[in-house]
PDB file of C-alpha atoms in Angstrom:
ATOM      1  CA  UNK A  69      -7.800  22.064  22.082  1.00 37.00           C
ATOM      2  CA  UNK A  70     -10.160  19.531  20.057  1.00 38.00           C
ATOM      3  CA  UNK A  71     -12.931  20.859  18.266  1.00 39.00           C
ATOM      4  CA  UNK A  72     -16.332  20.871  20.166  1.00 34.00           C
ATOM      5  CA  UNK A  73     -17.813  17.671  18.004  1.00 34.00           C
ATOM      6  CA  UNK A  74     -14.386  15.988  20.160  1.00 35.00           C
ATOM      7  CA  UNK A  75     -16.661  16.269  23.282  1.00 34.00           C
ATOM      8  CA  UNK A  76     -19.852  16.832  22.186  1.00 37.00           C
ATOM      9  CA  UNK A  77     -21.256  14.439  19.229  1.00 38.00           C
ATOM     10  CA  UNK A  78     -23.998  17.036  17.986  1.00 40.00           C
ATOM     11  CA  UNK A  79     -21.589  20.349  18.191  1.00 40.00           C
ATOM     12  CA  UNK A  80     -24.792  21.983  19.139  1.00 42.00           C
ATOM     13  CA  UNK A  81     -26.089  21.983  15.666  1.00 42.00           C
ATOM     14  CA  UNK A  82     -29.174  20.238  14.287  1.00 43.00           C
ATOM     15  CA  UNK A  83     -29.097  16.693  12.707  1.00 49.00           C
ATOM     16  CA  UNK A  84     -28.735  18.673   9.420  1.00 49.00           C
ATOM     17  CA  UNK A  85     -25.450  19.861   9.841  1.00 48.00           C
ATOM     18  CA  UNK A  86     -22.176  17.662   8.305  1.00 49.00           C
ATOM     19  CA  UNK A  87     -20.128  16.460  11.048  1.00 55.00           C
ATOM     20  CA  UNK A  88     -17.171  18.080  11.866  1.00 63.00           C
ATOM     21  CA  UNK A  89     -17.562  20.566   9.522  1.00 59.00           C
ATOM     22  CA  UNK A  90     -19.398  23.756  11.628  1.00 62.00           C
ATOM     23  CA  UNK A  91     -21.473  25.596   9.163  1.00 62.00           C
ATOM     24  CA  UNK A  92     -21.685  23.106   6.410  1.00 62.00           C
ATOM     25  CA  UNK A  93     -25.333  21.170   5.393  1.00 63.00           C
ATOM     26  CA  UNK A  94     -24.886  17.857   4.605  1.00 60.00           C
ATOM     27  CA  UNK A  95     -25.921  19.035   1.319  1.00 63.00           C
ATOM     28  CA  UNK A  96     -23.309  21.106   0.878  1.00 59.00           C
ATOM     29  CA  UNK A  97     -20.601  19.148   1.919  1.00 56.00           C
ATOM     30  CA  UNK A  98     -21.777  16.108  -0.754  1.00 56.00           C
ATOM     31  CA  UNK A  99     -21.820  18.349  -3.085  1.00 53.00           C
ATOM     32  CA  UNK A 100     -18.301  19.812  -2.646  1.00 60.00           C
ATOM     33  CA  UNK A 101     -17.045  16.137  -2.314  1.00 59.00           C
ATOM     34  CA  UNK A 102     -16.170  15.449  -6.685  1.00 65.00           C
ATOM     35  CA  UNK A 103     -16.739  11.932  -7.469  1.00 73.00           C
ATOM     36  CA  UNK A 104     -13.843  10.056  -8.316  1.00 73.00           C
ATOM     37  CA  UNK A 105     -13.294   7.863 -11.335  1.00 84.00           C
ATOM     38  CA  UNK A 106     -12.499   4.147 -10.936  1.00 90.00           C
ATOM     39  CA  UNK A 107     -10.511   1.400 -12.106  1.00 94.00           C
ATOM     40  CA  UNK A 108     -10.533  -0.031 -15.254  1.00 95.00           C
ATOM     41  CA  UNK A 109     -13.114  -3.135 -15.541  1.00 95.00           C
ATOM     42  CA  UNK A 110     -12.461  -5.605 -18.060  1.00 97.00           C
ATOM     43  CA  UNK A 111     -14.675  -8.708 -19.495  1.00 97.00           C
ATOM     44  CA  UNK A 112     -11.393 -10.208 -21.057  1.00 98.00           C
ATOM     45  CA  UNK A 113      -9.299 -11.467 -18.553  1.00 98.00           C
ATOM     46  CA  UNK A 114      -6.208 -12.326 -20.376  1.00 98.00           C
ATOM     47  CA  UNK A 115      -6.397  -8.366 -21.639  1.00 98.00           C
ATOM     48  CA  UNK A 116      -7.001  -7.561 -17.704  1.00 98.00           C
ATOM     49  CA  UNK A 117      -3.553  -9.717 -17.282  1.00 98.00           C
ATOM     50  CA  UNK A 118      -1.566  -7.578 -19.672  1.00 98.00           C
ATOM     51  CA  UNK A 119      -3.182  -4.004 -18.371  1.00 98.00           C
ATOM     52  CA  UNK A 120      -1.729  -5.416 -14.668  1.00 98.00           C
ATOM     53  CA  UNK A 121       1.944  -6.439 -15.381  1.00 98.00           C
ATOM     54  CA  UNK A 122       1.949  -3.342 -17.503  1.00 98.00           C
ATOM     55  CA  UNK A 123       0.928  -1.315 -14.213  1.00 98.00           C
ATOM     56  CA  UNK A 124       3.133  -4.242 -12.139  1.00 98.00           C
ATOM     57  CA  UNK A 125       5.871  -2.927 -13.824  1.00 98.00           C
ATOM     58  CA  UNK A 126       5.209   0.266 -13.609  1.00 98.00           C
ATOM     59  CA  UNK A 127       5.065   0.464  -9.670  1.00 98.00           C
ATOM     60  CA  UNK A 128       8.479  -1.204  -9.935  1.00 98.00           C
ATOM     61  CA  UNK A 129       9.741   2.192 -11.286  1.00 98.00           C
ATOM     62  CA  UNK A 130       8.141   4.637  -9.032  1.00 98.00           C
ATOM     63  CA  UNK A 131      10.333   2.570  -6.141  1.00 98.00           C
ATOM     64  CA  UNK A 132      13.046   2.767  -7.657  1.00 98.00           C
ATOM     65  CA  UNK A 133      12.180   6.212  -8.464  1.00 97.00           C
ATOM     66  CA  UNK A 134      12.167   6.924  -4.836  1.00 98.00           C
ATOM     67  CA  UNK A 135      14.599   4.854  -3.360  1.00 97.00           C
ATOM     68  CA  UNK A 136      12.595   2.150  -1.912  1.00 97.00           C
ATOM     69  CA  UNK A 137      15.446  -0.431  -3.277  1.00 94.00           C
ATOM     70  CA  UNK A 138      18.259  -1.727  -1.326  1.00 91.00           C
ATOM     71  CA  UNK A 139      20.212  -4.407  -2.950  1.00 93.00           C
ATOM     72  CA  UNK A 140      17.949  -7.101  -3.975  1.00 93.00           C
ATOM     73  CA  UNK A 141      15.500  -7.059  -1.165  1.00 94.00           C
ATOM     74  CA  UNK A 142      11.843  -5.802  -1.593  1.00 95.00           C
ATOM     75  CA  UNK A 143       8.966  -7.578  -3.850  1.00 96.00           C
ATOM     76  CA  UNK A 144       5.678  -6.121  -5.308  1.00 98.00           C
ATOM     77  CA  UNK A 145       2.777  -8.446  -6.445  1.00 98.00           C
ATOM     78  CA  UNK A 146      -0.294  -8.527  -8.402  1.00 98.00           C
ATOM     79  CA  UNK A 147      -2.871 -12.072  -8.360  1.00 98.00           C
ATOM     80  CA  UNK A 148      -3.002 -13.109 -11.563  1.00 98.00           C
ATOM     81  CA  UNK A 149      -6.799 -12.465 -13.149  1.00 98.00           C
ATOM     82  CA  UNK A 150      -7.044 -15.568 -15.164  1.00 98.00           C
ATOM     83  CA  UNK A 151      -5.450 -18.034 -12.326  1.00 98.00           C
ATOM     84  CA  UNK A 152      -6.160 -16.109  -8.942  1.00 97.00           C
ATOM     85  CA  UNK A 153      -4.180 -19.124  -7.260  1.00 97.00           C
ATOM     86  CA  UNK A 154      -0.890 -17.320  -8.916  1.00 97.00           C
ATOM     87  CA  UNK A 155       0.394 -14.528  -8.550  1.00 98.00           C
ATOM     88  CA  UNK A 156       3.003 -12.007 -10.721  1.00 98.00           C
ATOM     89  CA  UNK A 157       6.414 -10.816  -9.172  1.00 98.00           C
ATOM     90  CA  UNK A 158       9.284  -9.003  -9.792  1.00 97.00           C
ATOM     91  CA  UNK A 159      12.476 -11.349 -10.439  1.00 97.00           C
ATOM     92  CA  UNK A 160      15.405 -11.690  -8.028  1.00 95.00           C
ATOM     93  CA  UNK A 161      18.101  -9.429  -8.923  1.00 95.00           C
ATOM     94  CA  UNK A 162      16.739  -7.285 -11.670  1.00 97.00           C
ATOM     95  CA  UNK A 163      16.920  -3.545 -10.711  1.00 97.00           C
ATOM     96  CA  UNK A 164      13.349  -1.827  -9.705  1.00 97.00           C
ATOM     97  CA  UNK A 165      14.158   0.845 -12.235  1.00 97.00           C
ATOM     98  CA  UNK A 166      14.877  -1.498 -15.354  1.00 98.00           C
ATOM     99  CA  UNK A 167      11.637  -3.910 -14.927  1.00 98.00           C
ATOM    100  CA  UNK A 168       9.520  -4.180 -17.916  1.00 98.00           C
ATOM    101  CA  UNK A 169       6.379  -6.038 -17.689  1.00 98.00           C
ATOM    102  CA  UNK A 170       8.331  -8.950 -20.018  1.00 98.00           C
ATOM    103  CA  UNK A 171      10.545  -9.297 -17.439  1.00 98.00           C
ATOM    104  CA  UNK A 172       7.851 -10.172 -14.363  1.00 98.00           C
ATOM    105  CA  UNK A 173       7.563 -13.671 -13.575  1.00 98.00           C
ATOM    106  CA  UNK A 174       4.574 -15.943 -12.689  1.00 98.00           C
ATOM    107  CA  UNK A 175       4.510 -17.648  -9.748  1.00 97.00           C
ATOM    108  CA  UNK A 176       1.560 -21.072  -8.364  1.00 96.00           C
ATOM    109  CA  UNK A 177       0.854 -21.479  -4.800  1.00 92.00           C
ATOM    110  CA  UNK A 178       3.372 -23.782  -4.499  1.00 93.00           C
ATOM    111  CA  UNK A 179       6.546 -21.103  -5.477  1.00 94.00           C
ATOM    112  CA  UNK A 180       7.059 -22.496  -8.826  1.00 96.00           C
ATOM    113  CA  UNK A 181       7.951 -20.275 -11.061  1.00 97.00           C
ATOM    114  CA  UNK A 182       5.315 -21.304 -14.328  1.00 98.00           C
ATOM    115  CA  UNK A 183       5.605 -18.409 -16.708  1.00 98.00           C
ATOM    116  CA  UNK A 184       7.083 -15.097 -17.193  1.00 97.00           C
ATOM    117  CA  UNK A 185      10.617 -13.031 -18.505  1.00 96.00           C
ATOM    118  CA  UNK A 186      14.457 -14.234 -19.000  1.00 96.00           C
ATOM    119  CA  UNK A 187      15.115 -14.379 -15.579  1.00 96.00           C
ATOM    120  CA  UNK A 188      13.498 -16.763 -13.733  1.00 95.00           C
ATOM    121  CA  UNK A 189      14.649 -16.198 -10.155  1.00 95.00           C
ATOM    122  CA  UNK A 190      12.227 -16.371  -7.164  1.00 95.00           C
ATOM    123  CA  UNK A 191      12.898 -14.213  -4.385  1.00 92.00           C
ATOM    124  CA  UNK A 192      11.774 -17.028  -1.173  1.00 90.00           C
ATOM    125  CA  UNK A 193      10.930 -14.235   1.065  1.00 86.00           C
ATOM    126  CA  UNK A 194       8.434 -12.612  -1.457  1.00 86.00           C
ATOM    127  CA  UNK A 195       6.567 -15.854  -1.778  1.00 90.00           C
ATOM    128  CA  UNK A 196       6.717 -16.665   1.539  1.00 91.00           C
ATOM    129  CA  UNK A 197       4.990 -13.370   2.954  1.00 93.00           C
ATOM    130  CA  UNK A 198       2.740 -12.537  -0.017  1.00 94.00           C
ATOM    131  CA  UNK A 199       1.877 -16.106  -0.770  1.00 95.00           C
ATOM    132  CA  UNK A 200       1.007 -16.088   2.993  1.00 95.00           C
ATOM    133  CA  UNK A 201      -0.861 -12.824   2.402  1.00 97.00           C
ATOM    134  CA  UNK A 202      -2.737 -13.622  -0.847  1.00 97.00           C
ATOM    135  CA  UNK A 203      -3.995 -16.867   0.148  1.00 96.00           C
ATOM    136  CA  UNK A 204      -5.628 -15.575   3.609  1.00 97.00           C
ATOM    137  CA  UNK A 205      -7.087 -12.395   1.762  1.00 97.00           C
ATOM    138  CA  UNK A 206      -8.859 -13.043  -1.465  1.00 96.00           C
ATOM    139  CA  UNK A 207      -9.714  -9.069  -1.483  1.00 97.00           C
ATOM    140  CA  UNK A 208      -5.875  -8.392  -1.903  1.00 98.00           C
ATOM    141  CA  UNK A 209      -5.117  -7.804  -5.759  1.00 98.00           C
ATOM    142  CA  UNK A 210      -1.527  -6.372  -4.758  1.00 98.00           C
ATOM    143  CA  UNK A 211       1.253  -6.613  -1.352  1.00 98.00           C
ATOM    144  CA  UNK A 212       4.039  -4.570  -1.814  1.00 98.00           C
ATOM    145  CA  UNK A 213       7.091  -4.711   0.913  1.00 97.00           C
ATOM    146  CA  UNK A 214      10.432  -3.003   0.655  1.00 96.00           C
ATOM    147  CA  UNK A 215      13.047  -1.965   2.704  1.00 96.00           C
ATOM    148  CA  UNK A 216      12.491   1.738   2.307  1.00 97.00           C
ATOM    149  CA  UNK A 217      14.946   3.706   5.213  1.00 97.00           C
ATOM    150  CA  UNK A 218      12.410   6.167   7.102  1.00 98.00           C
ATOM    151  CA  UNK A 219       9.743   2.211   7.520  1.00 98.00           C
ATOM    152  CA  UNK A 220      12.503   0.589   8.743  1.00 96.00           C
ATOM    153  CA  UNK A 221      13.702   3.077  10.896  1.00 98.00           C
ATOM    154  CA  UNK A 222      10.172   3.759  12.280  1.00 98.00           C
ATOM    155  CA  UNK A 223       9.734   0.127  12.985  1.00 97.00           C
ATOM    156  CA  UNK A 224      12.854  -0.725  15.059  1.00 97.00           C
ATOM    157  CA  UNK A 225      10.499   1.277  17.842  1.00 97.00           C
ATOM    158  CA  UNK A 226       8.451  -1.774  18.371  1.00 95.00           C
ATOM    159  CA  UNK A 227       5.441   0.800  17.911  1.00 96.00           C
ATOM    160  CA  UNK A 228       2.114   1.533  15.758  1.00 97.00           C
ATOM    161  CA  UNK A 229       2.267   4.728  13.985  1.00 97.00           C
ATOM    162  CA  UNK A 230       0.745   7.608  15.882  1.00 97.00           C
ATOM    163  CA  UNK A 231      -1.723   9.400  14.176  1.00 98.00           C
ATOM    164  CA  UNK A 232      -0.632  12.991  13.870  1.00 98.00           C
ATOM    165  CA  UNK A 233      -1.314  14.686  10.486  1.00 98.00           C
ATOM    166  CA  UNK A 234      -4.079  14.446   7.765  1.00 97.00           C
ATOM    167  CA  UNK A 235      -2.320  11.816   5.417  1.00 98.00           C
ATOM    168  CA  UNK A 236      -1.687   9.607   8.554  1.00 98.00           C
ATOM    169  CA  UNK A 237      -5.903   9.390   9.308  1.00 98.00           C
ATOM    170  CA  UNK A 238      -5.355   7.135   6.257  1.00 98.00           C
ATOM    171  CA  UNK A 239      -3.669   4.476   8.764  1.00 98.00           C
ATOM    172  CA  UNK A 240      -6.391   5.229  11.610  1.00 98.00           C
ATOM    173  CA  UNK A 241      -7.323   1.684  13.020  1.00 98.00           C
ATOM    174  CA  UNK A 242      -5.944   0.106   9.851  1.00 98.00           C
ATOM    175  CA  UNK A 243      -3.083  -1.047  10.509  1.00 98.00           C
ATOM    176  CA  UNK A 244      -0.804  -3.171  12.617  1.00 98.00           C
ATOM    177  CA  UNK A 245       2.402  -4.092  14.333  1.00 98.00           C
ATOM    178  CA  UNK A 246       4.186  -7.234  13.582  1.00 96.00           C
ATOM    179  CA  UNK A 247       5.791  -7.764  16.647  1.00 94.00           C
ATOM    180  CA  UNK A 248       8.702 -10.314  15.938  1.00 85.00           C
ATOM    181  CA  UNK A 249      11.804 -10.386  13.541  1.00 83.00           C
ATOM    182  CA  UNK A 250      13.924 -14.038  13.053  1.00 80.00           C
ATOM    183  CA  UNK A 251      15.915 -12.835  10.094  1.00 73.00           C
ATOM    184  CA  UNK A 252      14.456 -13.481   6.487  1.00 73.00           C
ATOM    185  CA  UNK A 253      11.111 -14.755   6.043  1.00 72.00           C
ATOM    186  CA  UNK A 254      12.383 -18.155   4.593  1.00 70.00           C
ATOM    187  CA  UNK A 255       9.936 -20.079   6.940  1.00 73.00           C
ATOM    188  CA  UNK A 256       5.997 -20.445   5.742  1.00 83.00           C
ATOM    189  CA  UNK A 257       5.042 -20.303   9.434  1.00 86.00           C
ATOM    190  CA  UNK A 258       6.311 -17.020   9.336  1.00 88.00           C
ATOM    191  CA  UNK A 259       4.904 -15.927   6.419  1.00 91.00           C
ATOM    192  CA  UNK A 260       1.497 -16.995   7.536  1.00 93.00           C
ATOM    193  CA  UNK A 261       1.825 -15.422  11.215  1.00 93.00           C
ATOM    194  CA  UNK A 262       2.458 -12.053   9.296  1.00 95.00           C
ATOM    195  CA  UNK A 263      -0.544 -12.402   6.916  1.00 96.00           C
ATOM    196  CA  UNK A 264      -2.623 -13.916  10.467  1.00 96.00           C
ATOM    197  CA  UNK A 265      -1.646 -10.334  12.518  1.00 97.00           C
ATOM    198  CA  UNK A 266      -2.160  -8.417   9.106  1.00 98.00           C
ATOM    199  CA  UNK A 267      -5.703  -9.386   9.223  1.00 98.00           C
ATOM    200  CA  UNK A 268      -8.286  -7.007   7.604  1.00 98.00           C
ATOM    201  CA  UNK A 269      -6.111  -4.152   7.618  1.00 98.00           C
ATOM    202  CA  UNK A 270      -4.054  -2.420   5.049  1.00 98.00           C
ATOM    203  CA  UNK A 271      -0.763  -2.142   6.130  1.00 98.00           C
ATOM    204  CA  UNK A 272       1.827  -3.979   8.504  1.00 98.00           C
ATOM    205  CA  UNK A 273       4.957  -2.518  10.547  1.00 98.00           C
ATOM    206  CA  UNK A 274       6.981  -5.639  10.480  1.00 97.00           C
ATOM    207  CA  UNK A 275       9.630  -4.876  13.295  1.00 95.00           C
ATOM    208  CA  UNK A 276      13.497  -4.689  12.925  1.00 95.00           C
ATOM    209  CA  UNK A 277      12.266  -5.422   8.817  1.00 94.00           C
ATOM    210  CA  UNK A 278      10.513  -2.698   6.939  1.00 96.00           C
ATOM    211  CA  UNK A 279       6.561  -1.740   5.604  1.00 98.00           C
ATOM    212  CA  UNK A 280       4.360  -4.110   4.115  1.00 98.00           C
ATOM    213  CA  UNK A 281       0.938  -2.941   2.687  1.00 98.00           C
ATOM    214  CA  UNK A 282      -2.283  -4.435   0.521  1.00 98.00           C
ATOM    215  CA  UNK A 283      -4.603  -3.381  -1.758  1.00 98.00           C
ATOM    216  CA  UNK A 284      -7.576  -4.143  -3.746  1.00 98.00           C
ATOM    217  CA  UNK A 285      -5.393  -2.315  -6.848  1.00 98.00           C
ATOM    218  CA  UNK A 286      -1.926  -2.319  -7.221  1.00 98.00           C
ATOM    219  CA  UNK A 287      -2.146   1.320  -6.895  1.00 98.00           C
ATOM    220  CA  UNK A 288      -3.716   1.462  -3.915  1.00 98.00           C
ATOM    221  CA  UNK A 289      -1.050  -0.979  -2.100  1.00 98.00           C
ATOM    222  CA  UNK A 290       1.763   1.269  -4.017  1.00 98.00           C
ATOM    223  CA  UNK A 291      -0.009   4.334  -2.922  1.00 98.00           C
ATOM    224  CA  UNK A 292      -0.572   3.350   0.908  1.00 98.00           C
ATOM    225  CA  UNK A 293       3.382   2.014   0.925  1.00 98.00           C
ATOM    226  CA  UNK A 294       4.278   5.628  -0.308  1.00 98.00           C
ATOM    227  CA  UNK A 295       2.345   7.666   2.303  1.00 98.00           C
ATOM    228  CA  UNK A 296       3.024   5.712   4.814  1.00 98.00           C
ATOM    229  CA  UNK A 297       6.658   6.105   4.495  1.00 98.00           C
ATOM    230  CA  UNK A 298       6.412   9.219   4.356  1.00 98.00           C
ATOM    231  CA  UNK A 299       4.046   9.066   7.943  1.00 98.00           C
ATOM    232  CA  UNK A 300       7.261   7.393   9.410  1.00 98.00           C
ATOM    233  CA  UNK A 301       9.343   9.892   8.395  1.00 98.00           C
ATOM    234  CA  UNK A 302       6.915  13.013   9.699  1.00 98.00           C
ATOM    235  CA  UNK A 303       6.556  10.642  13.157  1.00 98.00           C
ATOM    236  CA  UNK A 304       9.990  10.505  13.740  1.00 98.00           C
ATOM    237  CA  UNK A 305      11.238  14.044  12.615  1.00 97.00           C
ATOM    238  CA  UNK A 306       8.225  15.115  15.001  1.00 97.00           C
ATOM    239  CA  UNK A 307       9.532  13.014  17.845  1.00 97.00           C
ATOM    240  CA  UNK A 308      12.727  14.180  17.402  1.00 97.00           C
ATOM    241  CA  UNK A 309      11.197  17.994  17.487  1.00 96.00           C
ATOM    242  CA  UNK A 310       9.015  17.867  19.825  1.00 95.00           C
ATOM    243  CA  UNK A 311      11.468  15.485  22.708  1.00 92.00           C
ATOM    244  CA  UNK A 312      13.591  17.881  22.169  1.00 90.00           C
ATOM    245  CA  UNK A 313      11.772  20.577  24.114  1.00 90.00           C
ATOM    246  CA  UNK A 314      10.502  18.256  25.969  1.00 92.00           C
ATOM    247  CA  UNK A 315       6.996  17.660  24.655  1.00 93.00           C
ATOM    248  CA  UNK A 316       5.183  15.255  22.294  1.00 94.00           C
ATOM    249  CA  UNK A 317       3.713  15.788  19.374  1.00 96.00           C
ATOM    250  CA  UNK A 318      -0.203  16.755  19.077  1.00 97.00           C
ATOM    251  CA  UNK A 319      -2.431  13.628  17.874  1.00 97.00           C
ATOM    252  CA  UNK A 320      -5.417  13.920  15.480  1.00 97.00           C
ATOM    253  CA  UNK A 321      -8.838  12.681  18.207  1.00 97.00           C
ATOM    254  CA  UNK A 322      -9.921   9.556  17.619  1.00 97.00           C
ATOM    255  CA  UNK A 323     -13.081  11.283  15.999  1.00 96.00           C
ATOM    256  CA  UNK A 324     -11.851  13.158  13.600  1.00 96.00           C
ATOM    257  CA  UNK A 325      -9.212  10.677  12.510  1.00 97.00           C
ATOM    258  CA  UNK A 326     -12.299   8.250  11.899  1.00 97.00           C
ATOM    259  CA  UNK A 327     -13.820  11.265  10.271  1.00 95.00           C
ATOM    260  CA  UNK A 328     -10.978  11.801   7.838  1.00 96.00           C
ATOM    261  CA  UNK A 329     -10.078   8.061   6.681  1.00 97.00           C
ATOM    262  CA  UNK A 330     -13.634   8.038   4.827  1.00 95.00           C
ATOM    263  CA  UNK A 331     -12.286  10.438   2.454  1.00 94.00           C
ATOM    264  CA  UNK A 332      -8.231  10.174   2.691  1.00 96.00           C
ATOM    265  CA  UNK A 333      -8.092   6.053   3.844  1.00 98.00           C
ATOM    266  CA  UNK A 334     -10.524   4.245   1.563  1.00 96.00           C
ATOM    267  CA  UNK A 335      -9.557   1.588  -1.503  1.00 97.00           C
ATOM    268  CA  UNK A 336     -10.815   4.314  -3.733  1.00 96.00           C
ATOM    269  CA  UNK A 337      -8.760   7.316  -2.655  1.00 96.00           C
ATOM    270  CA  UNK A 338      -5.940   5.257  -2.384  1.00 97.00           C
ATOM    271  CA  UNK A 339      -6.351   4.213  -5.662  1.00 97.00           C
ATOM    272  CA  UNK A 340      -7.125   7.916  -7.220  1.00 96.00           C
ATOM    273  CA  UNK A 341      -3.750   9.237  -4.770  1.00 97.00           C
ATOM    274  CA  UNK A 342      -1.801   7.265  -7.388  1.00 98.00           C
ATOM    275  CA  UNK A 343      -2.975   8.444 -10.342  1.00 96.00           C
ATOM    276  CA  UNK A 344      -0.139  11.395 -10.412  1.00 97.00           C
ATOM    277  CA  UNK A 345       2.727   8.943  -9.460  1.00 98.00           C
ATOM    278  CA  UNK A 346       1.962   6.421 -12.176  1.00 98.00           C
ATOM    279  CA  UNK A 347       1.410   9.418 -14.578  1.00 98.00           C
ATOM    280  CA  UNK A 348       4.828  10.752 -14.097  1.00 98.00           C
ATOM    281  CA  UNK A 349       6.526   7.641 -14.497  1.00 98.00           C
ATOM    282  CA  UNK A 350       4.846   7.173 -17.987  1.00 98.00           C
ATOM    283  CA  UNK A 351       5.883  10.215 -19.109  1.00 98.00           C
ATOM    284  CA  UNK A 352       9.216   9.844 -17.751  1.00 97.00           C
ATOM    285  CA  UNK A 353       9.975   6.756 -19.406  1.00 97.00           C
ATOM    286  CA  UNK A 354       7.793   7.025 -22.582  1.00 97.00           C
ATOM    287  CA  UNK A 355       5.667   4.101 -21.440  1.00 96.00           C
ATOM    288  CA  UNK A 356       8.962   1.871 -21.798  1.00 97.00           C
ATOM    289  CA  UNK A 357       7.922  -0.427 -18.467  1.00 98.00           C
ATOM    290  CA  UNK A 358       4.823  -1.542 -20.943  1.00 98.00           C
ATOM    291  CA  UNK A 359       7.374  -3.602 -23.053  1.00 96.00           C
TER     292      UNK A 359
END
């Protein structure tokens, strides 16, 4: 059974009260929210450049880390701070888990490759889609997209993700189905009709393909890829569960999914959610990615 604030928008307490949390002040619930840190900010842009492919790289090895590479397929980008118009990808063929930030390439809005490592390969489908995707959303820093097994699974339903635990409020009216697959994206239509039913939102469930998802950091867009793997994984273990009695599995309300996102869905958590992730992987490979 939903909570009363489900049915009733004051709960029966007065104006003072937090929402959706019964015996909490406002007060009290600002104060027990900490205040996150933030991004870097840099006045040197070329210095902002180097900080990014280091981090570039860096998300490159937490999916390979977790087995978000199949073959050569999947492609992670950064906009490049001093030209915006470019962007900085992975090359074709090198291994997620080997990628230093020597080895990323630069790429104009044209898919020229213009700068960058040894191997100067340019994966058509990556520049197709995030091209596509940069171009329409000047607020996108990063796009990450990879063929990761529980995504594609989840989106050969031809279905949005159901919101049905805490970590999936993140995805609550933010984000979309792609609903069309004609092999790989070598087409700019395509490209563009994928960044066109992307819109404002954060993530994409491009069907019979695999996730795509944006951010304003590149750890928010690999943090938001992460969880919401791991969503399709919970939705379809639950579905599985819960058909097999016969049932479905219990959704979050509309309400308190809104509720949630401000804290769990926002550029800033997803940004902070990463922190432990990128972390690891430092330590992991004594910072070799940075070379």
């Amino acid at each position: 059974m939903p909570p009363p604030s489900a049915t009733n928008g004051t709960n029966g307490q007065s104006e003072g009260h937090a929402p959706l949390e019964p015996g909490l002040s406002k007060e009290q619930a600002e104060v027990q929210m900490p205040r996150f840190p933030g991004p870097p900010k840099f006045d040197d842009k070329y210095e902002e450049r180097k900080y990014l492919k280091g981090r570039l790289a860096a998300a490159f090895r937490i999916f390979g880390k977790l087995g978000f590479d199949e073959g050569v397929a999947g492609h992670i980008t950064v906009r490049d701070p001093v030209d915006p118009t470019t962007f900085w990808v992975n090359p074709f063929g090198v291994a997620f888990s080997l990628i230093k930030a020597s080895d990323l390439i630069q790429v104009d809005h044209k898919g020229k490759v213009i700068d960058g490592g040894p191997v100067r390969l340019l994966n058509s489908a990556a520049f197709m889609i995030h091209g596509a995707v940069h171009e329409a959303r000047p607020d996108v820093m990063c796009a990450a997209h990879s063929h990761s097994i529980y995504g594609r699974s989840f989106c050969s339903l031809g279905r949005k993700l159901d919101i049905i635990t805490q970590d999936a409020c993140s995805f609550h009216d933010d984000h979309v189905l792609y609903e069309s697959f004609n092999g790989i994206v070598l087409a700019e239509k395509e490209g563009k009709d994928i960044a066109t039913c992307l819109g404002d939102k954060k993530a994409a469930l491009l069907q019979n393909h695999g996730l795509l998802t944006v951010g304003q950091t590149i750890e928010a867009a690999v943090f938001w890829f992460v969880s919401l793997e791991k969503c399709c994984h919970a939705q379809l273990m639950a579905d599985a569960a819960a058909g097999g009695r016969g049932g479905a599995p219990i959704k979050v309300g509309d309400e308190e999914a809104a509720f949630t996102y401000k804290t769990v869905g926002t550029p800033l958590a997803g940004w902070f959610s990463a922190k432990p992730l990128f972390d690891v992987i430092h330590q992991e490979t004594n910072g070799e990615y940075l070379e």
